[in-house]
Tab-separated table of C-alpha atoms and ligand atoms in Angstrom:
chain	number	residue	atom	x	y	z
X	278	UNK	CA	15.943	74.882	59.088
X	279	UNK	CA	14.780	76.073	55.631
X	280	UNK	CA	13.312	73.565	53.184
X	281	UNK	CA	16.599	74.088	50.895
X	282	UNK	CA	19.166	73.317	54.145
X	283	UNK	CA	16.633	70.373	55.051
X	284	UNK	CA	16.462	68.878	51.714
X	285	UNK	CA	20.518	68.315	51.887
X	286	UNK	CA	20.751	67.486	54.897
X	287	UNK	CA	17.882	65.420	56.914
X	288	UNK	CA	18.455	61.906	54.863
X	289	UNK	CA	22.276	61.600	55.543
X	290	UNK	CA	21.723	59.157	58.739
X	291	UNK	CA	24.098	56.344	58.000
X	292	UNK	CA	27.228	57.044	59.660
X	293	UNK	CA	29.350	54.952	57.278
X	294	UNK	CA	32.610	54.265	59.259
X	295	UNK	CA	34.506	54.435	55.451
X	296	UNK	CA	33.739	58.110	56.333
X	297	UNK	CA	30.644	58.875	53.441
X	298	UNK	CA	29.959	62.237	53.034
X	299	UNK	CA	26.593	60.770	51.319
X	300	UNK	CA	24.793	57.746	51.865
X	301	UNK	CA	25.770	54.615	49.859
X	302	UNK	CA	23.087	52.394	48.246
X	303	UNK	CA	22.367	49.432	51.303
X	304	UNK	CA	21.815	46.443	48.770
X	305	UNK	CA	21.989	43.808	51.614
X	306	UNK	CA	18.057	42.597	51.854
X	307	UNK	CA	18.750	41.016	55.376
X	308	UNK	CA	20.587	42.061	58.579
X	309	UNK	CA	22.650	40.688	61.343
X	310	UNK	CA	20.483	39.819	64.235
X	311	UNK	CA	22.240	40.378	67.771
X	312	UNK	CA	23.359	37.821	70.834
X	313	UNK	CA	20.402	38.630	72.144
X	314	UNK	CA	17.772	38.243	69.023
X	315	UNK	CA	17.416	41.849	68.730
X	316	UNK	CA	18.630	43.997	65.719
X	317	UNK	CA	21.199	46.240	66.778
X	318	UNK	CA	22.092	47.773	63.041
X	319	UNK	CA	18.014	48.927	63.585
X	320	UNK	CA	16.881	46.840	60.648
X	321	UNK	CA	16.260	43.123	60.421
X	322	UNK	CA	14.472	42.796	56.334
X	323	UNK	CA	14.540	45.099	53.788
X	324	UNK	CA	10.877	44.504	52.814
X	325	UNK	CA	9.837	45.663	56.463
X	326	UNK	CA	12.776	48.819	56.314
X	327	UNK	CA	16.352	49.511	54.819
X	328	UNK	CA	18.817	52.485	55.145
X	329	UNK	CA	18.250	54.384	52.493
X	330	UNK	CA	14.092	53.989	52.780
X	331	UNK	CA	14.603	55.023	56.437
X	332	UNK	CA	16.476	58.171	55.181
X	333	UNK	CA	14.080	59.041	52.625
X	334	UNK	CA	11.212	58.320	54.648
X	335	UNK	CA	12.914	61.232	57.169
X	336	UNK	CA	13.613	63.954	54.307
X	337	UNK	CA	10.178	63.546	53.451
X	338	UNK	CA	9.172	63.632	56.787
X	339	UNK	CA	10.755	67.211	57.710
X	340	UNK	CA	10.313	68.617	54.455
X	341	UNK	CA	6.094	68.138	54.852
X	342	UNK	CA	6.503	69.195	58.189
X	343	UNK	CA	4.906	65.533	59.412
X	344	UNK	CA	5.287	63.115	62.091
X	345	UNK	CA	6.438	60.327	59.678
X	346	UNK	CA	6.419	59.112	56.769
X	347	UNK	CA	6.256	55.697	54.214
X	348	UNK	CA	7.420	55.169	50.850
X	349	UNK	CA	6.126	53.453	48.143
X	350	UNK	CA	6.869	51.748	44.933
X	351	UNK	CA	4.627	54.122	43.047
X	352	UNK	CA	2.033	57.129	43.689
X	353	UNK	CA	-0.786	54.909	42.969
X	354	UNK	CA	0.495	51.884	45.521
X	355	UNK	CA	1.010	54.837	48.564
X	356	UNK	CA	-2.828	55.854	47.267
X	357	UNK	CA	-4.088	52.806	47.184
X	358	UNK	CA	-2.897	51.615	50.727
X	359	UNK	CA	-4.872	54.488	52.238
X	360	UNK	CA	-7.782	53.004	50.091
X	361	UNK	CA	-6.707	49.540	51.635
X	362	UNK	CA	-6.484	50.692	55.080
X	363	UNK	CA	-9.933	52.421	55.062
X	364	UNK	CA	-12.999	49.663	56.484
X	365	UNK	CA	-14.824	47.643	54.322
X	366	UNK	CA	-18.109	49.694	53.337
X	367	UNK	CA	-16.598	53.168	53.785
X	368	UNK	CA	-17.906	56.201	51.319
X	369	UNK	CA	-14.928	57.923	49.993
X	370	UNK	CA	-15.529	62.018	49.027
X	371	UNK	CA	-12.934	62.153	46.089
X	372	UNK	CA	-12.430	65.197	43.242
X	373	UNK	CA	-14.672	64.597	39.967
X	374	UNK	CA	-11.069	65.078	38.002
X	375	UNK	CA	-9.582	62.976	40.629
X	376	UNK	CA	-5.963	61.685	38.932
X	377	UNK	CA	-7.259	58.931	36.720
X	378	UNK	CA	-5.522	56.073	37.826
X	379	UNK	CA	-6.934	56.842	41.657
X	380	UNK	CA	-10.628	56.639	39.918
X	381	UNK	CA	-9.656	53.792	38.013
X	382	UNK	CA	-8.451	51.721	41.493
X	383	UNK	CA	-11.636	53.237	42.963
X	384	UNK	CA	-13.844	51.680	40.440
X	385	UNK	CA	-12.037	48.740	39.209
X	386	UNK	CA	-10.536	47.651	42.335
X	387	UNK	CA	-12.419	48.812	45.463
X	388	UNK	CA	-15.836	48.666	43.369
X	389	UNK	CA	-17.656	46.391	46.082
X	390	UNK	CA	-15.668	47.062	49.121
X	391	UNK	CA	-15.825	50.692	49.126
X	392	UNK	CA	-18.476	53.770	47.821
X	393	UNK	CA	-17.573	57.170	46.558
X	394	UNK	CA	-18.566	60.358	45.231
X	395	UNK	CA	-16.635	62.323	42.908
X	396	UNK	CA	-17.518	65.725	43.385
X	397	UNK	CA	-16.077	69.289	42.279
X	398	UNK	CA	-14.364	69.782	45.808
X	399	UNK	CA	-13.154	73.818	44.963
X	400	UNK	CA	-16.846	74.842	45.979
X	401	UNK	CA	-16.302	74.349	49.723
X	402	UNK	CA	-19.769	74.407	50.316
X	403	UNK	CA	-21.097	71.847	48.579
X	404	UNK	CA	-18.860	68.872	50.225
X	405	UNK	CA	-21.079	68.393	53.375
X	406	UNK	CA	-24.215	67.453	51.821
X	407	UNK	CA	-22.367	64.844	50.765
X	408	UNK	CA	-21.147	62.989	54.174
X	409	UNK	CA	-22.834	60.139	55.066
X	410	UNK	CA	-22.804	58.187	58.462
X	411	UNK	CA	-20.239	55.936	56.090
X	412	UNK	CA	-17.889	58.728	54.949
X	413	UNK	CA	-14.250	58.562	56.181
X	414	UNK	CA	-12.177	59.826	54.010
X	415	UNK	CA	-11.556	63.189	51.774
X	416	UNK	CA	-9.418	63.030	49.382
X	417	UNK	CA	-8.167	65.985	47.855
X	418	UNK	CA	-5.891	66.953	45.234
X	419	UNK	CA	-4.458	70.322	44.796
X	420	UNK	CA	-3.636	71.748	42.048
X	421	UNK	CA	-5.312	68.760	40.311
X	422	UNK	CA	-4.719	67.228	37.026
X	423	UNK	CA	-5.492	68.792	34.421
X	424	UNK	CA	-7.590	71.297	34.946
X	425	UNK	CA	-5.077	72.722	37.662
X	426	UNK	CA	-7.858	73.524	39.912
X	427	UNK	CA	-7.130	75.027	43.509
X	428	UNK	CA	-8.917	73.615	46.649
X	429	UNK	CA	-8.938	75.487	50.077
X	430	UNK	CA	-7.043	72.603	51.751
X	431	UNK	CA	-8.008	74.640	55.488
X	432	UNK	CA	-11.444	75.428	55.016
X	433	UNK	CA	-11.805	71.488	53.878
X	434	UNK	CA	-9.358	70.793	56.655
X	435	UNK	CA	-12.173	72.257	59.197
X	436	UNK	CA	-14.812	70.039	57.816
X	437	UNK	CA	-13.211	67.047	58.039
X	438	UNK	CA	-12.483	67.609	61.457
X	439	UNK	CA	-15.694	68.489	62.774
X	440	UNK	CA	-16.895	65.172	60.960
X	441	UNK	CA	-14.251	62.983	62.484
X	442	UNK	CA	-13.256	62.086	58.799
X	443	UNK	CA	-9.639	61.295	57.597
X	444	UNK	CA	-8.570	63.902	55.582
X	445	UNK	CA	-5.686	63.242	52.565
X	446	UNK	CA	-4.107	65.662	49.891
X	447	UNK	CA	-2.466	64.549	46.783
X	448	UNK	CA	0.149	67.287	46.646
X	449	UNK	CA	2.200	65.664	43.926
X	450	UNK	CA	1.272	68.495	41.540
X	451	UNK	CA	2.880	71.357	44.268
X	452	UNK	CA	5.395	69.050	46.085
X	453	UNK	CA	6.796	69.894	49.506
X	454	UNK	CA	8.579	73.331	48.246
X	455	UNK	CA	5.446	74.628	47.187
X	456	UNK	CA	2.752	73.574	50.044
X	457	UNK	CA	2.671	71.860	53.077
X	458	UNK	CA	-0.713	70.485	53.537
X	459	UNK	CA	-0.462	68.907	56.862
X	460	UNK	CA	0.229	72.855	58.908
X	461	UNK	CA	-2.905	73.666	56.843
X	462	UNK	CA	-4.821	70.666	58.989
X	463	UNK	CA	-4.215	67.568	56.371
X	464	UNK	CA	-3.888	64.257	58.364
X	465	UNK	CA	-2.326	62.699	55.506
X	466	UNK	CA	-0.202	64.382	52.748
X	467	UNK	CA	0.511	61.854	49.318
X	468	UNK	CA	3.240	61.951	46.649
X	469	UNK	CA	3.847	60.524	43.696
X	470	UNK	CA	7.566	60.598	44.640
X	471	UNK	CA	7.726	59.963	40.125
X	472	UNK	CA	6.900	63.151	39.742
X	473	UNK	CA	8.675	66.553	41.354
X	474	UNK	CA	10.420	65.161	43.803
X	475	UNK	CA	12.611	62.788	41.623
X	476	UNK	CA	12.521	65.284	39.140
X	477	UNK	CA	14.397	63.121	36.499
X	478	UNK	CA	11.938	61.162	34.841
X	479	UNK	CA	13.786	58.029	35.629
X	480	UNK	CA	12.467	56.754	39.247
X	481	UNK	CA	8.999	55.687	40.045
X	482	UNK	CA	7.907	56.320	43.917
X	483	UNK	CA	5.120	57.189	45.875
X	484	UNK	CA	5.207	58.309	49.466
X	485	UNK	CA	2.341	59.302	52.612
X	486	UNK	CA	3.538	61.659	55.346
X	487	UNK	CA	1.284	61.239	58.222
X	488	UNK	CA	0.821	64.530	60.799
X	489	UNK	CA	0.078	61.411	63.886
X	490	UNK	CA	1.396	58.308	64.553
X	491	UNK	CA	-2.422	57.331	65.033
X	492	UNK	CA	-4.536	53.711	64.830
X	493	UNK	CA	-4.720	54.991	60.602
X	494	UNK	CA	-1.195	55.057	60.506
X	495	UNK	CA	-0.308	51.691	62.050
X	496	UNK	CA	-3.053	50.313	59.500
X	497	UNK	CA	-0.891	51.579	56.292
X	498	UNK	CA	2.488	50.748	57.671
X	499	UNK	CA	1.173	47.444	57.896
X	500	UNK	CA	0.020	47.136	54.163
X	501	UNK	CA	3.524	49.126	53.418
X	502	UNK	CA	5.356	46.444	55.506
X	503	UNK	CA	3.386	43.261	54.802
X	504	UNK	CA	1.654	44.151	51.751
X	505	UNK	CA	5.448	45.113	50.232
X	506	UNK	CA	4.940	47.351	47.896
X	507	UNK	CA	8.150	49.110	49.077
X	508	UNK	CA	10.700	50.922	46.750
X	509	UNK	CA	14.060	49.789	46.459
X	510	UNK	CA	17.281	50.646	47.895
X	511	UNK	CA	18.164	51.949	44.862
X	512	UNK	CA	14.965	54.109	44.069
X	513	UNK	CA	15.295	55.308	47.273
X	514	UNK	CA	18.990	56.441	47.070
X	515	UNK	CA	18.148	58.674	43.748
X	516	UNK	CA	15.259	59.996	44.834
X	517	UNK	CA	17.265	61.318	48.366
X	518	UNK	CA	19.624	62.403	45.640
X	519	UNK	CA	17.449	64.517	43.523
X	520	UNK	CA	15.723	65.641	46.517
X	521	UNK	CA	19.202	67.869	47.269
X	522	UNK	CA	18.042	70.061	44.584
X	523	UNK	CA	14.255	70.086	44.309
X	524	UNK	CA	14.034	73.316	46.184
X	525	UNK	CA	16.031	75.367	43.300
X	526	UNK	CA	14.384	72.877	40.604
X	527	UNK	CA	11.074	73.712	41.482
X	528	UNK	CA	11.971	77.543	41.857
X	529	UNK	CA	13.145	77.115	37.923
X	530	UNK	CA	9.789	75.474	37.039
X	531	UNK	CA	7.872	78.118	38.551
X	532	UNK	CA	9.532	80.905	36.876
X	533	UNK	CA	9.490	78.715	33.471
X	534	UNK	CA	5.965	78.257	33.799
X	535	UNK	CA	4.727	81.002	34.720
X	536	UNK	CA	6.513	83.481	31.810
X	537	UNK	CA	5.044	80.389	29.154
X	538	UNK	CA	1.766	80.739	30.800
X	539	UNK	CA	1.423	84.570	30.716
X	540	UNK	CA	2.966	83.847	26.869
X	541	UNK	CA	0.095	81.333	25.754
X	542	UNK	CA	-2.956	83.713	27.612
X	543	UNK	CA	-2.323	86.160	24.870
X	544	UNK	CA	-2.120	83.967	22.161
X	545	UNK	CA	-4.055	84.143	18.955
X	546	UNK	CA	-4.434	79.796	18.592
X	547	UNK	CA	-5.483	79.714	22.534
X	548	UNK	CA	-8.757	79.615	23.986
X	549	UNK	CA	-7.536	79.349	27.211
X	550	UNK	CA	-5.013	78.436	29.789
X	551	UNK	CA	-5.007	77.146	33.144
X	552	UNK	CA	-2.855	78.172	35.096
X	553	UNK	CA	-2.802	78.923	39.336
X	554	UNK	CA	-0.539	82.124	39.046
X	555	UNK	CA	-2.631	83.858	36.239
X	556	UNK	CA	-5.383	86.429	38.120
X	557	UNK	CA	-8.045	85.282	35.989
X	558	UNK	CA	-7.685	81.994	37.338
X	559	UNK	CA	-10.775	80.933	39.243
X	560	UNK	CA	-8.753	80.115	42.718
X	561	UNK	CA	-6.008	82.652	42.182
X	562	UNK	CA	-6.387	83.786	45.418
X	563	UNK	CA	-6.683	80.652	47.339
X	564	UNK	CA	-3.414	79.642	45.277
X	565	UNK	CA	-1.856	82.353	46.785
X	566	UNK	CA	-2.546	82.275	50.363
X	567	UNK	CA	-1.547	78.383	50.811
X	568	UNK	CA	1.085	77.961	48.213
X	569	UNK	CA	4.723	79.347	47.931
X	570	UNK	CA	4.670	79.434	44.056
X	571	UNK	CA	2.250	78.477	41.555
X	572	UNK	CA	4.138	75.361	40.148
X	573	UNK	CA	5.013	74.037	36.887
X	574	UNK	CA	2.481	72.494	35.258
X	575	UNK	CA	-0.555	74.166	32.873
X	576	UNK	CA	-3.332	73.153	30.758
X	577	UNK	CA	-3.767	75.006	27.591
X	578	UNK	CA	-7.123	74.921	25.182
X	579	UNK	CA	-6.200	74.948	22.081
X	580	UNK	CA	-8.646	76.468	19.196
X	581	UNK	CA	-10.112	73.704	17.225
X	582	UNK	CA	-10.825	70.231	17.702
X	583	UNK	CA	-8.681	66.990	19.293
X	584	UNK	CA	-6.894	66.997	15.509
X	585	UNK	CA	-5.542	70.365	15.504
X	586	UNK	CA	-4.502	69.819	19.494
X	587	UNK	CA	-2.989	66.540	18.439
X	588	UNK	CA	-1.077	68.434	15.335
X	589	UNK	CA	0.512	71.003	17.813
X	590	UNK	CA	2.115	68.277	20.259
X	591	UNK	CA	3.138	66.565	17.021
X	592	UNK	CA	4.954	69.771	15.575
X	593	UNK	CA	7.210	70.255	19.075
X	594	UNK	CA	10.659	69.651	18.949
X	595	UNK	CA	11.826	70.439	22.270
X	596	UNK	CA	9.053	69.635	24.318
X	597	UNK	CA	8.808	65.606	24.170
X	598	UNK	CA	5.065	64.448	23.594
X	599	UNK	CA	4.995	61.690	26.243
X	600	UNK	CA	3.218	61.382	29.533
X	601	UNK	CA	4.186	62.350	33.107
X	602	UNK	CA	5.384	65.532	34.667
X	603	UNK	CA	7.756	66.985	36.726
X	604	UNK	CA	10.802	66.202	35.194
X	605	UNK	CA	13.850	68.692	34.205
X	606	UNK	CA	12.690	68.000	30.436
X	607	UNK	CA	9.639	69.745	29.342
X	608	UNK	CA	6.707	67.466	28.572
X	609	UNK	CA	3.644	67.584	26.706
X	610	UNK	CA	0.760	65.870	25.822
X	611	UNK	CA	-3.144	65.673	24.359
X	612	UNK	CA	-4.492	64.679	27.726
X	613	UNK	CA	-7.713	63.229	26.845
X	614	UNK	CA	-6.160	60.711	24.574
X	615	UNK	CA	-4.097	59.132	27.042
X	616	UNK	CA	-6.891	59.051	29.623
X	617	UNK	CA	-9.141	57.201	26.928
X	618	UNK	CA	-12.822	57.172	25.701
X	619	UNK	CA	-14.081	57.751	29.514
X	620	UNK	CA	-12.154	60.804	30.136
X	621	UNK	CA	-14.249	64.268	30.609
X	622	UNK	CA	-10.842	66.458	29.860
X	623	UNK	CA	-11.863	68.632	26.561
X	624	UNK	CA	-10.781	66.769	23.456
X	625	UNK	CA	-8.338	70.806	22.734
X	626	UNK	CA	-6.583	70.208	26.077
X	627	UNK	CA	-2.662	70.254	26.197
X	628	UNK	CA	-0.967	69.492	29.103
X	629	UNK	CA	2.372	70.752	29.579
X	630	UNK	CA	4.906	69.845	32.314
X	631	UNK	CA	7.416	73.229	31.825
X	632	UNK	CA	10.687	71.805	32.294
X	633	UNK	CA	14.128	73.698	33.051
X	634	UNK	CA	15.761	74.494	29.831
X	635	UNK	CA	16.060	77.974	28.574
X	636	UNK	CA	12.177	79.724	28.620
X	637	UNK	CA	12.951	81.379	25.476
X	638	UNK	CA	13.504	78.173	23.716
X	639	UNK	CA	10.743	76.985	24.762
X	640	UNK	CA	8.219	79.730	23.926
X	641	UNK	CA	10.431	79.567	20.415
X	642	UNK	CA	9.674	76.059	19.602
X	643	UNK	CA	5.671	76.293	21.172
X	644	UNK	CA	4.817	79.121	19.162
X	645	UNK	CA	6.071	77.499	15.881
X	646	UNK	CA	4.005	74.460	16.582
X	647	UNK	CA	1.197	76.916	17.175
X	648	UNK	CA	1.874	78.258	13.681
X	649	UNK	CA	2.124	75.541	12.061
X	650	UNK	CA	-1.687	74.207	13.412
N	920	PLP	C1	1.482	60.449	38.655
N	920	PLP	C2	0.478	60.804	39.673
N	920	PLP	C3	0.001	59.836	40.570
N	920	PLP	C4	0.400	58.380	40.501
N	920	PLP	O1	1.741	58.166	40.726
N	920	PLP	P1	2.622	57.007	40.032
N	920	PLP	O2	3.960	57.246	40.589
N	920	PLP	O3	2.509	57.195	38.558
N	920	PLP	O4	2.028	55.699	40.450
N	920	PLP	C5	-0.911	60.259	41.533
N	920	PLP	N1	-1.339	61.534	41.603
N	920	PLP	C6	-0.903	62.474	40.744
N	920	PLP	C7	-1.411	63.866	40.882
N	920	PLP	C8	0.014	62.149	39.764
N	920	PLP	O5	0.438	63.091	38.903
């Protein structure tokens, strides 16, 4: 089946017997256990699996191409149980612009238990000087936040493998639709299930699809199912049901984002703009080769200092200056200030999240608040 016939139909397992054509929302945190102890409705505590987490976990599942899948409460829980599940003394290899709040776990949380190095991971090259007889993990995200930079998820794939090292992608930024990490030789693909997937800015979720039910695997269902940072029947239910469209939303973001981004590379106010579609991006080609679309988030530079940046997400009127991405409602925001007085990102970065109203309203209302800088 194609991705669009797979996201409608691969979470509608409950065969209601009031005839559903969709799933309803299984509230019920407990479940009948049989004459003979055993569970026959498959499901015996909603903390260790319900229904509709079952069903999401599946859509997931086939739309990554995987072996299985877990949800989370958030992006950062589904991160951090991978962190959890790694031994005690491991060296992590992890992106220098790494999404912040997976370096702020790293250092705040694991600081102690676990050892990384944040390196620029597009340069292929460079990563195995950098395994030590520790290393077990590489984590890679692609296209990363906010610089929108490309890694070769195969070629990094390769060394991972010859290494015997686990080997993770955050593909929130690209979502299923766009890449599928795990045919390109991920073990471990992540979501932030927020994001893309429920597309609505009103859900928070994280999920891991897995490409083996392997020893790794057992070790972060257990921190899913014991630890319990689990999503709700609810969350779960509206993210299955934005999921339905996510192929044709994510076709609409690309085509948004990539008529604002060849907009903004000509403007007069812009120093630059990062984008994965434009040529003169540095991993253009890469982009191309292992993604079906280039997405629908960019970075833009703006000329002039954090002020005049600051003055242009202040002038919008359509785009709404908040945080986040993925949404149906475009998004923008001075990066740096949100990631606070650690953050590397240039202090005349802009990220925008190109939502799915009309493109020419958009450009309308971006190149007024360009004017008015
Ligand atoms: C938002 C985000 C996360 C974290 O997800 P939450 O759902 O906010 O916890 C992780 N990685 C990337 C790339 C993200 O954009």
């Amino acid at each position: 089946m194609n991705p669009e016939t797979t996201a409608i139909h691969a979470a509608n397992l409950v065969k209601a017997t009031t005839g559903d054509v969709t799933s309803p929302i299984h509230l019920s945190t407990t479940f009948f256990r049989g004459e003979d102890g055993g569970y026959p409705g498959g499901h015996m505590y909603s903390r260790v699996s319900n229904p509709n987490r079952t069903a999401l976990e599946q859509v997931l599942t086939a739309l990554e191409g995987g072996e299985t899948s877990c949800a989370f409460s958030s992006g950062n829980t589904a991160g951090m149980a991978i962190f959890q599940a790694l031994k005690p003394g491991s060296h992590i290899i992890a992106p220098d612009d790494m999404y912040w709040g997976f370096k702020k776990q790293l250092m705040t949380i694991f600081e102690g238990t676990l050892t990384f190095d944040f390196i620029d991971l597009t340069v292929t090259e460079n990563i195995a000087q950098y395994i030590k007889p520790n290393t077990s993990l590489i984590w890679v995200e692609t296209p990363s936040n906010p610089l929108l930079k490309i890694c070769d998820i195969e070629a990094i794939a390769k060394i991972a493998k010859k290494h015997g090292l686990i080997f993770a992608v955050d593909s929130t930024f690209a979502s299923p639709i766009l890449q599928n990490p795990i045919a390109l030789g991920a073990d471990i693909v992540m979501h932030s299930t927020t994001k893309y997937i429920g597309g609505h800015s009103d859900v928070l979720g994280g999920a891991l699809t897995f490409a083996a039910k392997n020893e790794f695997w057992e070790k972060v269902k257990n921190i899913q199912e014991t630890g319990g940072a689990v999503p709700s029947a609810f969350d779960c239910f509206l993210l299955i049901r934005s999921i339905k469209t996510l192929a044709y939303r994510i076709k609409g973001h690309c085509g948004n984002a990539e008529k604002l981004a060849n907009y903004l590379k000509n403007h007069p106010q812009i120093e630059a703009v990062y984008y994965p579609g434009l040529v003169s991006h540095p991993q253009h080609e890469i982009a191309k080769a292992q993604m079906r679309g280039f997405g629908g988030m960019l970075s833009i530079l703006t000329k002039g200092d954090a002020a005049a940046a600051r003055k242009v997400v202040n002038s919008v009127k359509i785009f709404s200056q908040a945080t986040s991405l993925g949404g149906v409602e475009s998004l923008i925001e001075h990066r740096a200030s949100v990631e606070g007085p650690t953050s590397k990102t240039p202090q005349n970065l802009i990220r925008i999240s190109v939502g799915l109203e009309n493109i020419d309203d958009l450009i309308a209302d971006l190149d007024a608040a360009l004017a008015a800088k």
